[in-house]
Short mmCIF file of C-alpha atoms in Angstrom, two decimals:
data_model
loop_
_atom_site.label_atom_id
_atom_site.label_comp_id
_atom_site.label_asym_id
_atom_site.label_seq_id
_atom_site.Cartn_x
_atom_site.Cartn_y
_atom_site.Cartn_z
CA UNK A 1 -6.29 -21.48 17.28
CA UNK A 2 -9.71 -20.16 17.54
CA UNK A 3 -10.36 -20.24 13.63
CA UNK A 4 -13.52 -22.49 14.23
CA UNK A 5 -15.40 -21.10 17.13
CA UNK A 6 -15.11 -18.12 15.54
CA UNK A 7 -16.43 -19.25 12.69
CA UNK A 8 -19.29 -21.02 13.76
CA UNK A 9 -20.20 -17.68 15.47
CA UNK A 10 -20.19 -16.14 12.72
CA UNK A 11 -22.36 -19.23 10.85
CA UNK A 12 -24.73 -18.98 13.79
CA UNK A 13 -25.24 -15.05 14.13
CA UNK A 14 -24.89 -14.20 10.38
CA UNK A 15 -27.98 -11.21 9.36
CA UNK A 16 -30.29 -12.96 6.81
CA UNK A 17 -29.21 -11.21 3.94
CA UNK A 18 -25.88 -12.36 4.49
CA UNK A 19 -27.73 -15.86 3.12
CA UNK A 20 -28.48 -14.69 -0.22
CA UNK A 21 -24.85 -13.78 -1.10
CA UNK A 22 -24.11 -17.36 0.31
CA UNK A 23 -26.23 -19.19 -1.43
CA UNK A 24 -26.06 -16.42 -5.12
CA UNK A 25 -22.30 -16.97 -6.49
CA UNK A 26 -23.64 -13.95 -8.97
CA UNK A 27 -24.10 -11.53 -6.06
CA UNK A 28 -21.32 -12.60 -5.06
CA UNK A 29 -19.68 -11.79 -8.59
CA UNK A 30 -22.19 -8.23 -8.31
CA UNK A 31 -20.14 -7.68 -4.97
CA UNK A 32 -16.92 -8.06 -5.89
CA UNK A 33 -17.49 -5.43 -8.96
CA UNK A 34 -19.30 -2.79 -6.92
CA UNK A 35 -17.09 -2.61 -4.17
CA UNK A 36 -13.62 -2.29 -7.08
CA UNK A 37 -15.68 0.43 -7.44
CA UNK A 38 -15.67 2.02 -4.39
CA UNK A 39 -12.46 1.25 -3.55
CA UNK A 40 -10.78 3.08 -7.79
CA UNK A 41 -13.10 5.59 -6.77
CA UNK A 42 -12.23 6.19 -2.73
CA UNK A 43 -8.32 5.58 -4.26
CA UNK A 44 -8.40 8.87 -6.32
CA UNK A 45 -9.11 10.63 -3.11
CA UNK A 46 -7.01 9.57 -1.41
CA UNK A 47 -4.56 9.97 -4.34
CA UNK A 48 -4.69 13.19 -3.93
CA UNK A 49 -4.71 13.94 -1.07
CA UNK A 50 -2.00 12.02 -0.39
CA UNK A 51 0.66 13.42 -3.61
CA UNK A 52 -0.65 17.18 -2.59
CA UNK A 53 0.78 17.01 0.89
CA UNK A 54 3.84 15.25 0.25
CA UNK A 55 4.63 18.08 -2.48
CA UNK A 56 4.86 20.96 -0.02
CA UNK A 57 5.13 19.28 3.62
CA UNK A 58 9.17 20.03 3.28
CA UNK A 59 8.69 22.75 2.71
CA UNK A 60 6.47 24.36 4.93
CA UNK A 61 7.92 23.30 8.01
CA UNK A 62 10.77 25.07 6.03
CA UNK A 63 9.19 28.22 5.74
CA UNK A 64 8.27 27.65 9.06
CA UNK A 65 11.76 26.87 11.45
CA UNK A 66 13.68 29.61 8.32
CA UNK A 67 15.94 26.54 8.57
CA UNK A 68 16.33 23.46 6.22
CA UNK A 69 17.65 21.15 9.46
CA UNK A 70 14.38 19.91 10.05
CA UNK A 71 13.31 19.85 5.81
CA UNK A 72 12.91 15.63 6.31
CA UNK A 73 11.18 15.76 9.99
CA UNK A 74 8.04 15.88 7.92
CA UNK A 75 8.41 12.67 5.98
CA UNK A 76 9.45 11.16 8.65
CA UNK A 77 6.89 11.52 10.35
CA UNK A 78 3.91 10.84 8.03
CA UNK A 79 5.96 7.64 7.51
CA UNK A 80 5.68 6.77 11.56
CA UNK A 81 2.11 7.93 11.59
CA UNK A 82 1.87 5.93 8.56
CA UNK A 83 3.31 2.99 9.89
CA UNK A 84 0.58 3.47 13.75
CA UNK A 85 -1.70 3.78 11.66
CA UNK A 86 -1.55 0.92 9.59
CA UNK A 87 -2.07 -1.56 12.51
CA UNK A 88 -4.95 0.48 14.16
CA UNK A 89 -7.14 0.42 10.65
CA UNK A 90 -5.94 -3.04 10.20
CA UNK A 91 -6.97 -4.30 13.88
CA UNK A 92 -10.50 -2.11 12.84
CA UNK A 93 -11.09 -3.58 9.82
CA UNK A 94 -10.62 -7.18 11.13
CA UNK A 95 -13.13 -6.41 14.03
CA UNK A 96 -15.53 -4.18 12.21
CA UNK A 97 -15.28 -3.93 8.61
CA UNK A 98 -13.62 -2.49 6.02
CA UNK A 99 -15.70 -0.02 5.42
CA UNK A 100 -15.31 0.97 9.28
CA UNK A 101 -11.31 0.75 9.22
CA UNK A 102 -10.96 3.08 6.39
CA UNK A 103 -13.37 4.80 6.40
CA UNK A 104 -12.44 6.26 9.85
CA UNK A 105 -7.86 6.42 8.62
CA UNK A 106 -8.37 8.04 5.98
CA UNK A 107 -10.60 10.47 8.05
CA UNK A 108 -8.56 10.94 10.40
CA UNK A 109 -6.03 12.19 7.93
CA UNK A 110 -8.66 14.73 6.70
CA UNK A 111 -8.74 15.88 10.60
CA UNK A 112 -5.18 15.78 9.78
CA UNK A 113 -4.43 18.32 6.95
CA UNK A 114 -7.05 20.68 8.24
CA UNK A 115 -4.79 20.99 11.53
CA UNK A 116 -2.09 21.81 8.99
CA UNK A 117 -3.82 24.26 7.79
CA UNK A 118 -4.44 25.74 11.55
CA UNK A 119 -0.71 25.39 12.28
CA UNK A 120 0.33 27.71 9.15
CA UNK A 121 -2.40 29.87 10.58
CA UNK A 122 -0.85 30.15 13.92
CA UNK A 123 2.45 29.69 12.58
CA UNK A 124 2.77 27.07 15.71
CA UNK A 125 5.68 24.75 15.00
CA UNK A 126 4.26 22.00 17.36
CA UNK A 127 0.75 20.94 16.27
CA UNK A 128 2.16 21.22 13.01
CA UNK A 129 4.57 18.18 13.60
CA UNK A 130 1.58 16.15 15.11
CA UNK A 131 -0.89 16.66 12.69
CA UNK A 132 1.76 15.69 10.18
CA UNK A 133 1.83 12.58 12.59
CA UNK A 134 -1.80 12.24 12.30
CA UNK A 135 -1.63 12.81 8.26
CA UNK A 136 0.17 10.13 8.03
CA UNK A 137 -3.67 7.74 8.91
CA UNK A 138 -4.65 9.27 5.59
CA UNK A 139 -1.40 7.22 3.50
CA UNK A 140 -2.34 4.14 4.98
CA UNK A 141 -5.45 4.11 4.56
CA UNK A 142 -4.66 4.33 0.70
CA UNK A 143 -2.12 1.35 1.02
CA UNK A 144 -4.58 -0.77 2.87
CA UNK A 145 -7.22 -0.09 0.10
CA UNK A 146 -6.05 -2.36 -2.22
CA UNK A 147 -6.83 -5.30 0.72
CA UNK A 148 -10.36 -3.94 0.22
CA UNK A 149 -11.32 -4.86 -3.46
CA UNK A 150 -9.37 -8.72 -2.96
CA UNK A 151 -11.55 -9.52 -0.06
CA UNK A 152 -14.33 -11.07 -2.00
CA UNK A 153 -11.85 -12.45 -5.18
CA UNK A 154 -11.26 -15.69 -6.35
CA UNK A 155 -7.72 -16.79 -6.44
CA UNK A 156 -7.06 -16.52 -10.14
CA UNK A 157 -8.36 -12.55 -10.24
CA UNK A 158 -6.75 -11.19 -6.15
CA UNK A 159 -3.73 -9.92 -8.13
CA UNK A 160 -5.72 -7.67 -10.42
CA UNK A 161 -8.21 -6.87 -8.28
CA UNK A 162 -5.22 -5.80 -5.67
CA UNK A 163 -3.54 -3.72 -9.00
CA UNK A 164 -7.03 -1.50 -9.92
CA UNK A 165 -6.50 -0.07 -7.20
CA UNK A 166 -2.91 1.45 -7.40
CA UNK A 167 -4.47 2.25 -11.09
CA UNK A 168 -7.03 4.59 -9.98
CA UNK A 169 -3.99 6.27 -7.26
CA UNK A 170 -2.44 7.12 -10.23
CA UNK A 171 -4.73 9.78 -11.44
CA UNK A 172 -4.89 11.27 -7.56
CA UNK A 173 -1.32 10.82 -7.79
CA UNK A 174 -0.61 12.97 -11.10
CA UNK A 175 -3.32 15.61 -9.90
CA UNK A 176 -2.13 16.68 -6.61
CA UNK A 177 1.16 18.04 -7.78
CA UNK A 178 -0.10 19.52 -10.72
CA UNK A 179 -3.06 21.33 -8.37
CA UNK A 180 -0.04 23.16 -5.89
CA UNK A 181 0.82 26.23 -7.59
CA UNK A 182 -4.08 26.86 -7.70
CA UNK A 183 -4.18 25.69 -4.31
CA UNK A 184 -1.65 27.48 -3.65
CA UNK A 185 -3.08 31.04 -4.86
CA UNK A 186 -6.82 29.99 -3.80
CA UNK A 187 -5.31 30.05 -0.22
CA UNK A 188 -3.81 33.23 -0.08
CA UNK A 189 -6.89 34.19 -1.32
CA UNK A 190 -8.93 33.36 1.25
CA UNK A 191 -5.45 34.28 3.88
CA UNK A 192 -4.32 30.87 4.44
CA UNK A 193 -0.09 31.01 3.82
CA UNK A 194 0.56 29.93 0.37
CA UNK A 195 2.18 26.45 1.30
CA UNK A 196 -0.45 25.75 2.97
CA UNK A 197 -2.78 25.61 0.46
CA UNK A 198 -2.03 22.01 -0.85
CA UNK A 199 -3.00 20.66 2.90
CA UNK A 200 -6.39 22.50 1.94
CA UNK A 201 -6.74 20.31 -1.29
CA UNK A 202 -5.55 16.83 0.86
CA UNK A 203 -8.18 17.52 4.01
CA UNK A 204 -11.13 17.70 1.30
CA UNK A 205 -9.78 14.79 0.06
CA UNK A 206 -9.51 12.75 2.09
CA UNK A 207 -12.45 13.39 3.90
CA UNK A 208 -14.35 12.19 -0.19
CA UNK A 209 -12.64 9.10 0.41
CA UNK A 210 -13.19 8.20 3.67
CA UNK A 211 -17.18 9.98 3.38
CA UNK A 212 -17.47 7.64 0.21
CA UNK A 213 -16.24 4.16 1.84
CA UNK A 214 -18.48 5.05 4.87
CA UNK A 215 -22.22 5.78 2.38
CA UNK A 216 -21.33 3.36 -0.37
CA UNK A 217 -18.95 -0.55 0.62
CA UNK A 218 -22.43 -1.51 2.33
CA UNK A 219 -22.41 -4.67 2.40
CA UNK A 220 -18.62 -4.19 3.83
CA UNK A 221 -17.19 -6.35 1.75
CA UNK A 222 -15.17 -8.26 4.57
CA UNK A 223 -18.19 -8.68 6.69
CA UNK A 224 -19.12 -11.20 3.66
CA UNK A 225 -16.11 -13.15 3.33
CA UNK A 226 -16.07 -14.39 6.53
CA UNK A 227 -19.26 -15.92 6.53
CA UNK A 228 -18.44 -16.85 2.89
CA UNK A 229 -15.74 -18.38 4.22
CA UNK A 230 -17.25 -20.06 7.06
CA UNK A 231 -20.17 -22.05 5.57
CA UNK A 232 -17.25 -23.49 2.83
CA UNK A 233 -15.07 -24.64 5.74
CA UNK A 234 -17.98 -26.03 7.83
CA UNK A 235 -19.98 -27.70 4.33
CA UNK A 236 -15.71 -29.56 3.90
CA UNK A 237 -14.52 -29.80 6.87
CA UNK A 238 -15.34 -34.04 6.77
CA UNK A 239 -12.43 -32.98 3.59
CA UNK A 240 -10.03 -30.91 5.25
CA UNK A 241 -8.60 -31.14 8.28
CA UNK A 242 -6.63 -28.37 9.15
CA UNK A 243 -3.59 -29.77 11.42
CA UNK A 244 0.12 -27.89 12.17
CA UNK A 245 1.21 -28.90 8.48
CA UNK A 246 -1.47 -26.73 6.95
CA UNK A 247 -0.55 -23.51 9.65
CA UNK A 248 2.87 -24.04 8.10
CA UNK A 249 2.32 -23.59 5.02
CA UNK A 250 -0.10 -20.34 5.81
CA UNK A 251 2.45 -18.84 7.86
CA UNK A 252 5.52 -19.80 5.05
CA UNK A 253 3.33 -17.71 2.18
CA UNK A 254 2.95 -14.71 4.73
CA UNK A 255 6.37 -14.26 6.15
CA UNK A 256 7.29 -15.32 2.19
CA UNK A 257 4.57 -12.18 1.36
CA UNK A 258 6.00 -9.57 3.54
CA UNK A 259 9.29 -10.43 2.71
CA UNK A 260 9.13 -9.80 -1.28
CA UNK A 261 7.47 -6.01 -0.24
CA UNK A 262 9.14 -5.06 2.39
CA UNK A 263 12.94 -6.01 -0.19
CA UNK A 264 11.05 -4.22 -2.64
CA UNK A 265 10.04 -0.99 -0.30
CA UNK A 266 13.52 -0.56 1.05
CA UNK A 267 15.32 -0.61 -1.46
CA UNK A 268 12.89 1.12 -4.21
CA UNK A 269 12.86 4.05 -1.25
CA UNK A 270 17.05 4.26 -0.55
CA UNK A 271 18.04 4.95 -4.35
CA UNK A 272 15.08 7.36 -5.11
CA UNK A 273 15.92 9.61 -2.30
CA UNK A 274 18.68 10.51 -2.87
CA UNK A 275 18.89 10.10 -6.79
CA UNK A 276 17.77 13.99 -6.73
CA UNK A 277 20.45 15.02 -4.34
CA UNK A 278 22.97 12.93 -7.12
CA UNK A 279 20.96 15.14 -9.85
CA UNK A 280 21.42 18.98 -8.36
CA UNK A 281 25.66 17.77 -7.26
CA UNK A 282 25.70 17.39 -10.96
CA UNK A 283 24.74 19.99 -12.09
CA UNK A 284 20.46 18.87 -13.11
CA UNK A 285 18.22 21.35 -12.34
CA UNK A 286 14.19 20.92 -10.95
CA UNK A 287 12.67 19.94 -13.64
CA UNK A 288 15.65 17.58 -15.19
CA UNK A 289 14.22 16.39 -11.44
CA UNK A 290 11.25 16.92 -11.55
CA UNK A 291 10.82 14.41 -14.95
CA UNK A 292 12.74 12.07 -13.55
CA UNK A 293 10.58 10.76 -10.78
CA UNK A 294 7.25 12.14 -12.27
CA UNK A 295 8.72 8.47 -14.36
CA UNK A 296 10.10 6.77 -11.68
CA UNK A 297 6.05 6.73 -10.21
CA UNK A 298 4.35 6.27 -13.57
CA UNK A 299 5.93 3.55 -13.21
CA UNK A 300 5.32 2.29 -10.03
CA UNK A 301 0.86 2.58 -10.64
CA UNK A 302 0.67 2.62 -14.04
CA UNK A 303 1.90 -0.55 -15.35
CA UNK A 304 -0.12 -1.88 -12.34
CA UNK A 305 -3.36 -3.73 -14.48
CA UNK A 306 -0.63 -5.17 -16.52
CA UNK A 307 1.08 -6.79 -13.89
CA UNK A 308 -1.81 -7.67 -12.04
CA UNK A 309 -2.93 -9.63 -14.80
CA UNK A 310 1.07 -11.93 -15.52
CA UNK A 311 0.97 -12.39 -11.19
CA UNK A 312 -2.76 -14.05 -11.98
CA UNK A 313 -1.66 -15.99 -14.51
CA UNK A 314 1.99 -16.15 -14.42
CA UNK A 315 1.92 -17.04 -10.86
CA UNK A 316 3.07 -14.96 -7.75
CA UNK A 317 6.97 -16.23 -7.26
CA UNK A 318 7.82 -15.91 -10.94
CA UNK A 319 6.92 -11.57 -10.63
CA UNK A 320 8.75 -12.17 -7.26
CA UNK A 321 11.81 -13.14 -9.12
CA UNK A 322 10.77 -10.82 -11.98
CA UNK A 323 11.10 -8.08 -9.55
CA UNK A 324 14.20 -8.75 -8.35
CA UNK A 325 15.94 -9.16 -11.42
CA UNK A 326 14.16 -5.73 -12.49
CA UNK A 327 15.66 -3.63 -9.29
CA UNK A 328 19.00 -5.19 -9.75
CA UNK A 329 18.56 -4.08 -13.20
CA UNK A 330 17.74 -0.71 -12.07
CA UNK A 331 20.41 -1.02 -9.55
CA UNK A 332 23.28 -1.38 -11.46
CA UNK A 333 21.72 0.74 -13.94
CA UNK A 334 21.83 3.83 -12.09
CA UNK A 335 25.43 3.45 -10.95
CA UNK A 336 26.97 2.96 -13.32
CA UNK A 337 24.84 6.30 -15.25
CA UNK A 338 26.80 9.00 -16.82
CA UNK A 339 26.61 12.10 -14.12
CA UNK A 340 25.24 13.78 -17.02
CA UNK A 341 23.42 10.90 -18.67
CA UNK A 342 19.54 11.57 -18.07
CA UNK A 343 18.26 9.30 -20.66
CA UNK A 344 19.88 6.42 -18.74
CA UNK A 345 19.26 8.22 -14.79
CA UNK A 346 15.31 8.17 -16.47
CA UNK A 347 14.93 4.73 -17.83
CA UNK A 348 17.45 3.32 -14.38
CA UNK A 349 14.46 4.89 -11.75
CA UNK A 350 11.86 3.50 -14.67
CA UNK A 351 12.95 0.20 -14.19
CA UNK A 352 13.32 0.71 -9.85
CA UNK A 353 9.36 1.75 -9.90
CA UNK A 354 8.56 -0.89 -11.85
CA UNK A 355 10.66 -3.95 -9.79
CA UNK A 356 8.90 -2.08 -6.66
CA UNK A 357 5.05 -2.40 -8.70
CA UNK A 358 6.36 -6.28 -10.02
CA UNK A 359 6.88 -7.12 -5.55
CA UNK A 360 4.04 -4.59 -4.49
CA UNK A 361 1.51 -6.30 -5.81
CA UNK A 362 3.04 -10.30 -6.14
CA UNK A 363 3.35 -9.47 -2.23
CA UNK A 364 0.57 -8.48 -1.64
CA UNK A 365 -1.86 -11.84 -3.51
CA UNK A 366 0.15 -13.66 -1.70
CA UNK A 367 -0.42 -12.29 1.69
CA UNK A 368 -4.01 -12.70 0.90
CA UNK A 369 -3.57 -16.04 -0.34
CA UNK A 370 -2.50 -17.13 2.92
CA UNK A 371 -4.50 -15.38 5.62
CA UNK A 372 -8.26 -16.43 6.35
CA UNK A 373 -10.91 -13.51 5.97
CA UNK A 374 -11.30 -13.39 10.54
CA UNK A 375 -7.60 -12.57 10.93
CA UNK A 376 -7.02 -11.52 7.32
CA UNK A 377 -7.15 -7.70 7.69
CA UNK A 378 -5.16 -7.84 10.85
CA UNK A 379 -2.63 -9.61 8.96
CA UNK A 380 -2.83 -6.97 6.54
CA UNK A 381 -2.08 -4.34 8.57
CA UNK A 382 0.39 -5.12 11.25
CA UNK A 383 2.16 -6.41 7.61
CA UNK A 384 2.31 -2.34 6.59
CA UNK A 385 3.36 -1.71 9.66
CA UNK A 386 7.23 -3.44 8.20
CA UNK A 387 6.45 -2.05 4.74
CA UNK A 388 6.00 1.48 6.61
CA UNK A 389 9.31 1.00 8.48
CA UNK A 390 11.49 -0.46 6.02
CA UNK A 391 11.01 2.60 3.58
CA UNK A 392 12.28 5.00 6.59
CA UNK A 393 14.69 3.29 7.29
CA UNK A 394 15.26 2.56 3.29
CA UNK A 395 15.15 5.92 3.45
CA UNK A 396 17.13 6.61 6.48
CA UNK A 397 19.91 4.76 5.39
CA UNK A 398 20.70 6.08 2.08
CA UNK A 399 21.59 9.05 2.82
CA UNK A 400 24.31 7.74 5.17
CA UNK A 401 25.40 5.74 2.65
CA UNK A 402 26.34 8.22 -0.47
CA UNK A 403 27.64 10.34 2.16
CA UNK A 404 30.46 7.61 4.22
CA UNK A 405 30.98 6.41 0.43
CA UNK A 406 29.19 8.19 -2.69
CA UNK A 407 25.80 6.63 -5.12
CA UNK A 408 26.88 4.50 -7.30
CA UNK A 409 27.49 2.28 -3.74
CA UNK A 410 23.68 3.21 -2.59
CA UNK A 411 22.64 1.59 -6.13
CA UNK A 412 25.32 -0.89 -6.20
CA UNK A 413 24.05 -2.29 -2.25
CA UNK A 414 20.19 -1.45 -3.55
CA UNK A 415 21.16 -3.92 -6.69
CA UNK A 416 21.65 -6.62 -5.40
CA UNK A 417 19.85 -6.72 -1.67
CA UNK A 418 16.74 -7.41 -4.03
CA UNK A 419 18.76 -11.19 -5.10
CA UNK A 420 17.54 -11.51 -2.34
CA UNK A 421 14.33 -12.31 -2.86
CA UNK A 422 15.49 -15.04 -4.85
CA UNK A 423 16.22 -17.80 -2.42
CA UNK A 424 13.65 -16.02 -0.68
CA UNK A 425 11.03 -17.54 -2.72
CA UNK A 426 13.27 -20.51 -3.47
CA UNK A 427 12.42 -21.15 0.04
CA UNK A 428 8.21 -20.80 -0.17
CA UNK A 429 8.79 -23.24 -2.81
CA UNK A 430 10.01 -26.21 -0.26
CA UNK A 431 5.96 -26.51 0.15
CA UNK A 432 4.74 -28.50 -2.34
CA UNK A 433 0.95 -28.27 -1.24
CA UNK A 434 0.88 -25.77 -1.06
CA UNK A 435 -2.44 -23.71 -1.36
CA UNK A 436 -4.54 -20.95 -1.87
CA UNK A 437 -7.09 -19.70 0.44
#
C-alpha cells in the first residue's frame, strides 16, 4: 500500500493556511459546523431538484411516446445515471476535494434537466432519454453530500452529521412535488409543455446546489481532513503500525457497511415499488396512494436526526440489527394487511421507511469509520454505485415476483431477506479489535 507515502506528500506540500487548522482543534470544530451548514443548504436545493423531476419523469415519457410501454424507462435511466455518476463524483472528490466533485455532479444534473426541457420542446425522445441519464448525476451528488458533513466529525459525531444532511434533504423533497402544479402552469405561460415544468425547477435547484458548494465549501473539508489525519498518523507512527490485520479490520468495516446499505435499499425499493400497484388493484384511489407513499418518504428521512444520535450513542451494529428487525416487521405487516386496510398499509410503509433510515445511517457511519481520508471519497463513490444498482434490481425484480406470485410473497421475501443483516453484523463482531478511524 502507498498510503503512507501519500500522507508524507500531503504533509510536505500542504499550504501554509492549513497549518492553522492543524494546530487549532477549535478551528477544526468551526469548520465542521460551517461545512454542515453549507451541506444543509445544498441538500435543500438538491432534494427539490431530485423530487420535482422524478415526480413527472414517467408521465413525460408516456406523453411523448403515446404509450405506457416505456413509462418505466425514466426511472431506470435516472438510476443508471446515478450509479455511473456516483463513481465519477467519488473519484473527483478524492482527487480534487468534495467541493469540486459535488459541485460538478449537481451542475451536471442541472444541465440534464435543461436537456429534458429542450427534449419536450422539440419532442425529441432520444434527447429526453439521454438527458434523464445525465440528470441522474444530481441524484448521485444529493446522496454523496451526506458524506461531506462527516469528514471533520469525530467518531462520536459522524452519524449525527450524516443524519443532519438527510433531514435537510426532506425539506426540498417535500417541496418539489408540491410545486409540480405551479411549475406546470408557469411552463405553459412561457410556451413549454406543462409536464416539463418541474424540470425547470429541477434545473434551477441542482444548479443552485452546485453553485452554493462551489462558492462556499471552502476550505474543502476532505482536503483538511487528509492533512490533519496525515499529521496525526505521523505523530503516532511509533505507537501504531499498519499491518495486514489492520487492513483486514478496515476492509471488514467497509464490507459490512456496504452490505447493510445494499440489503436495506433492495428491500425498501422492492416493496415500495409494488405497493401503489397493489393498492390500485384493490380499488384505492390516487389520493390514498399518495398518502401512503408520502408517509413512507417522510419515515425515510424525518427520523434521521434521532437515528443519527442513536447510532452514535448505541453503536452502529445495534442499529443495523434494529434495521433488519424493522424491515422484517414492515414486510410481515404489508403481507398480512387486508387489502382494504389503509391504516395497516400506512404503518407497514412507515416501518419500511424507518428500517431503511436505520440501515442507511448505520451503514454510512461504518463506511466512514473504516476508511482513511486518503481513499475515503473514492470508496464511498464505489459503494454508492452498488446501492443504486441494488435499488434498480429490487425495483425490477419486484414486478417479476408479483407477476409470478403475489404482493404477499414479495413482502414476506423482502422482510425475511432483511434478516441477513443479523449474520452480517455477527460476522463483523468477530474482530474484537475493530477500531473507528
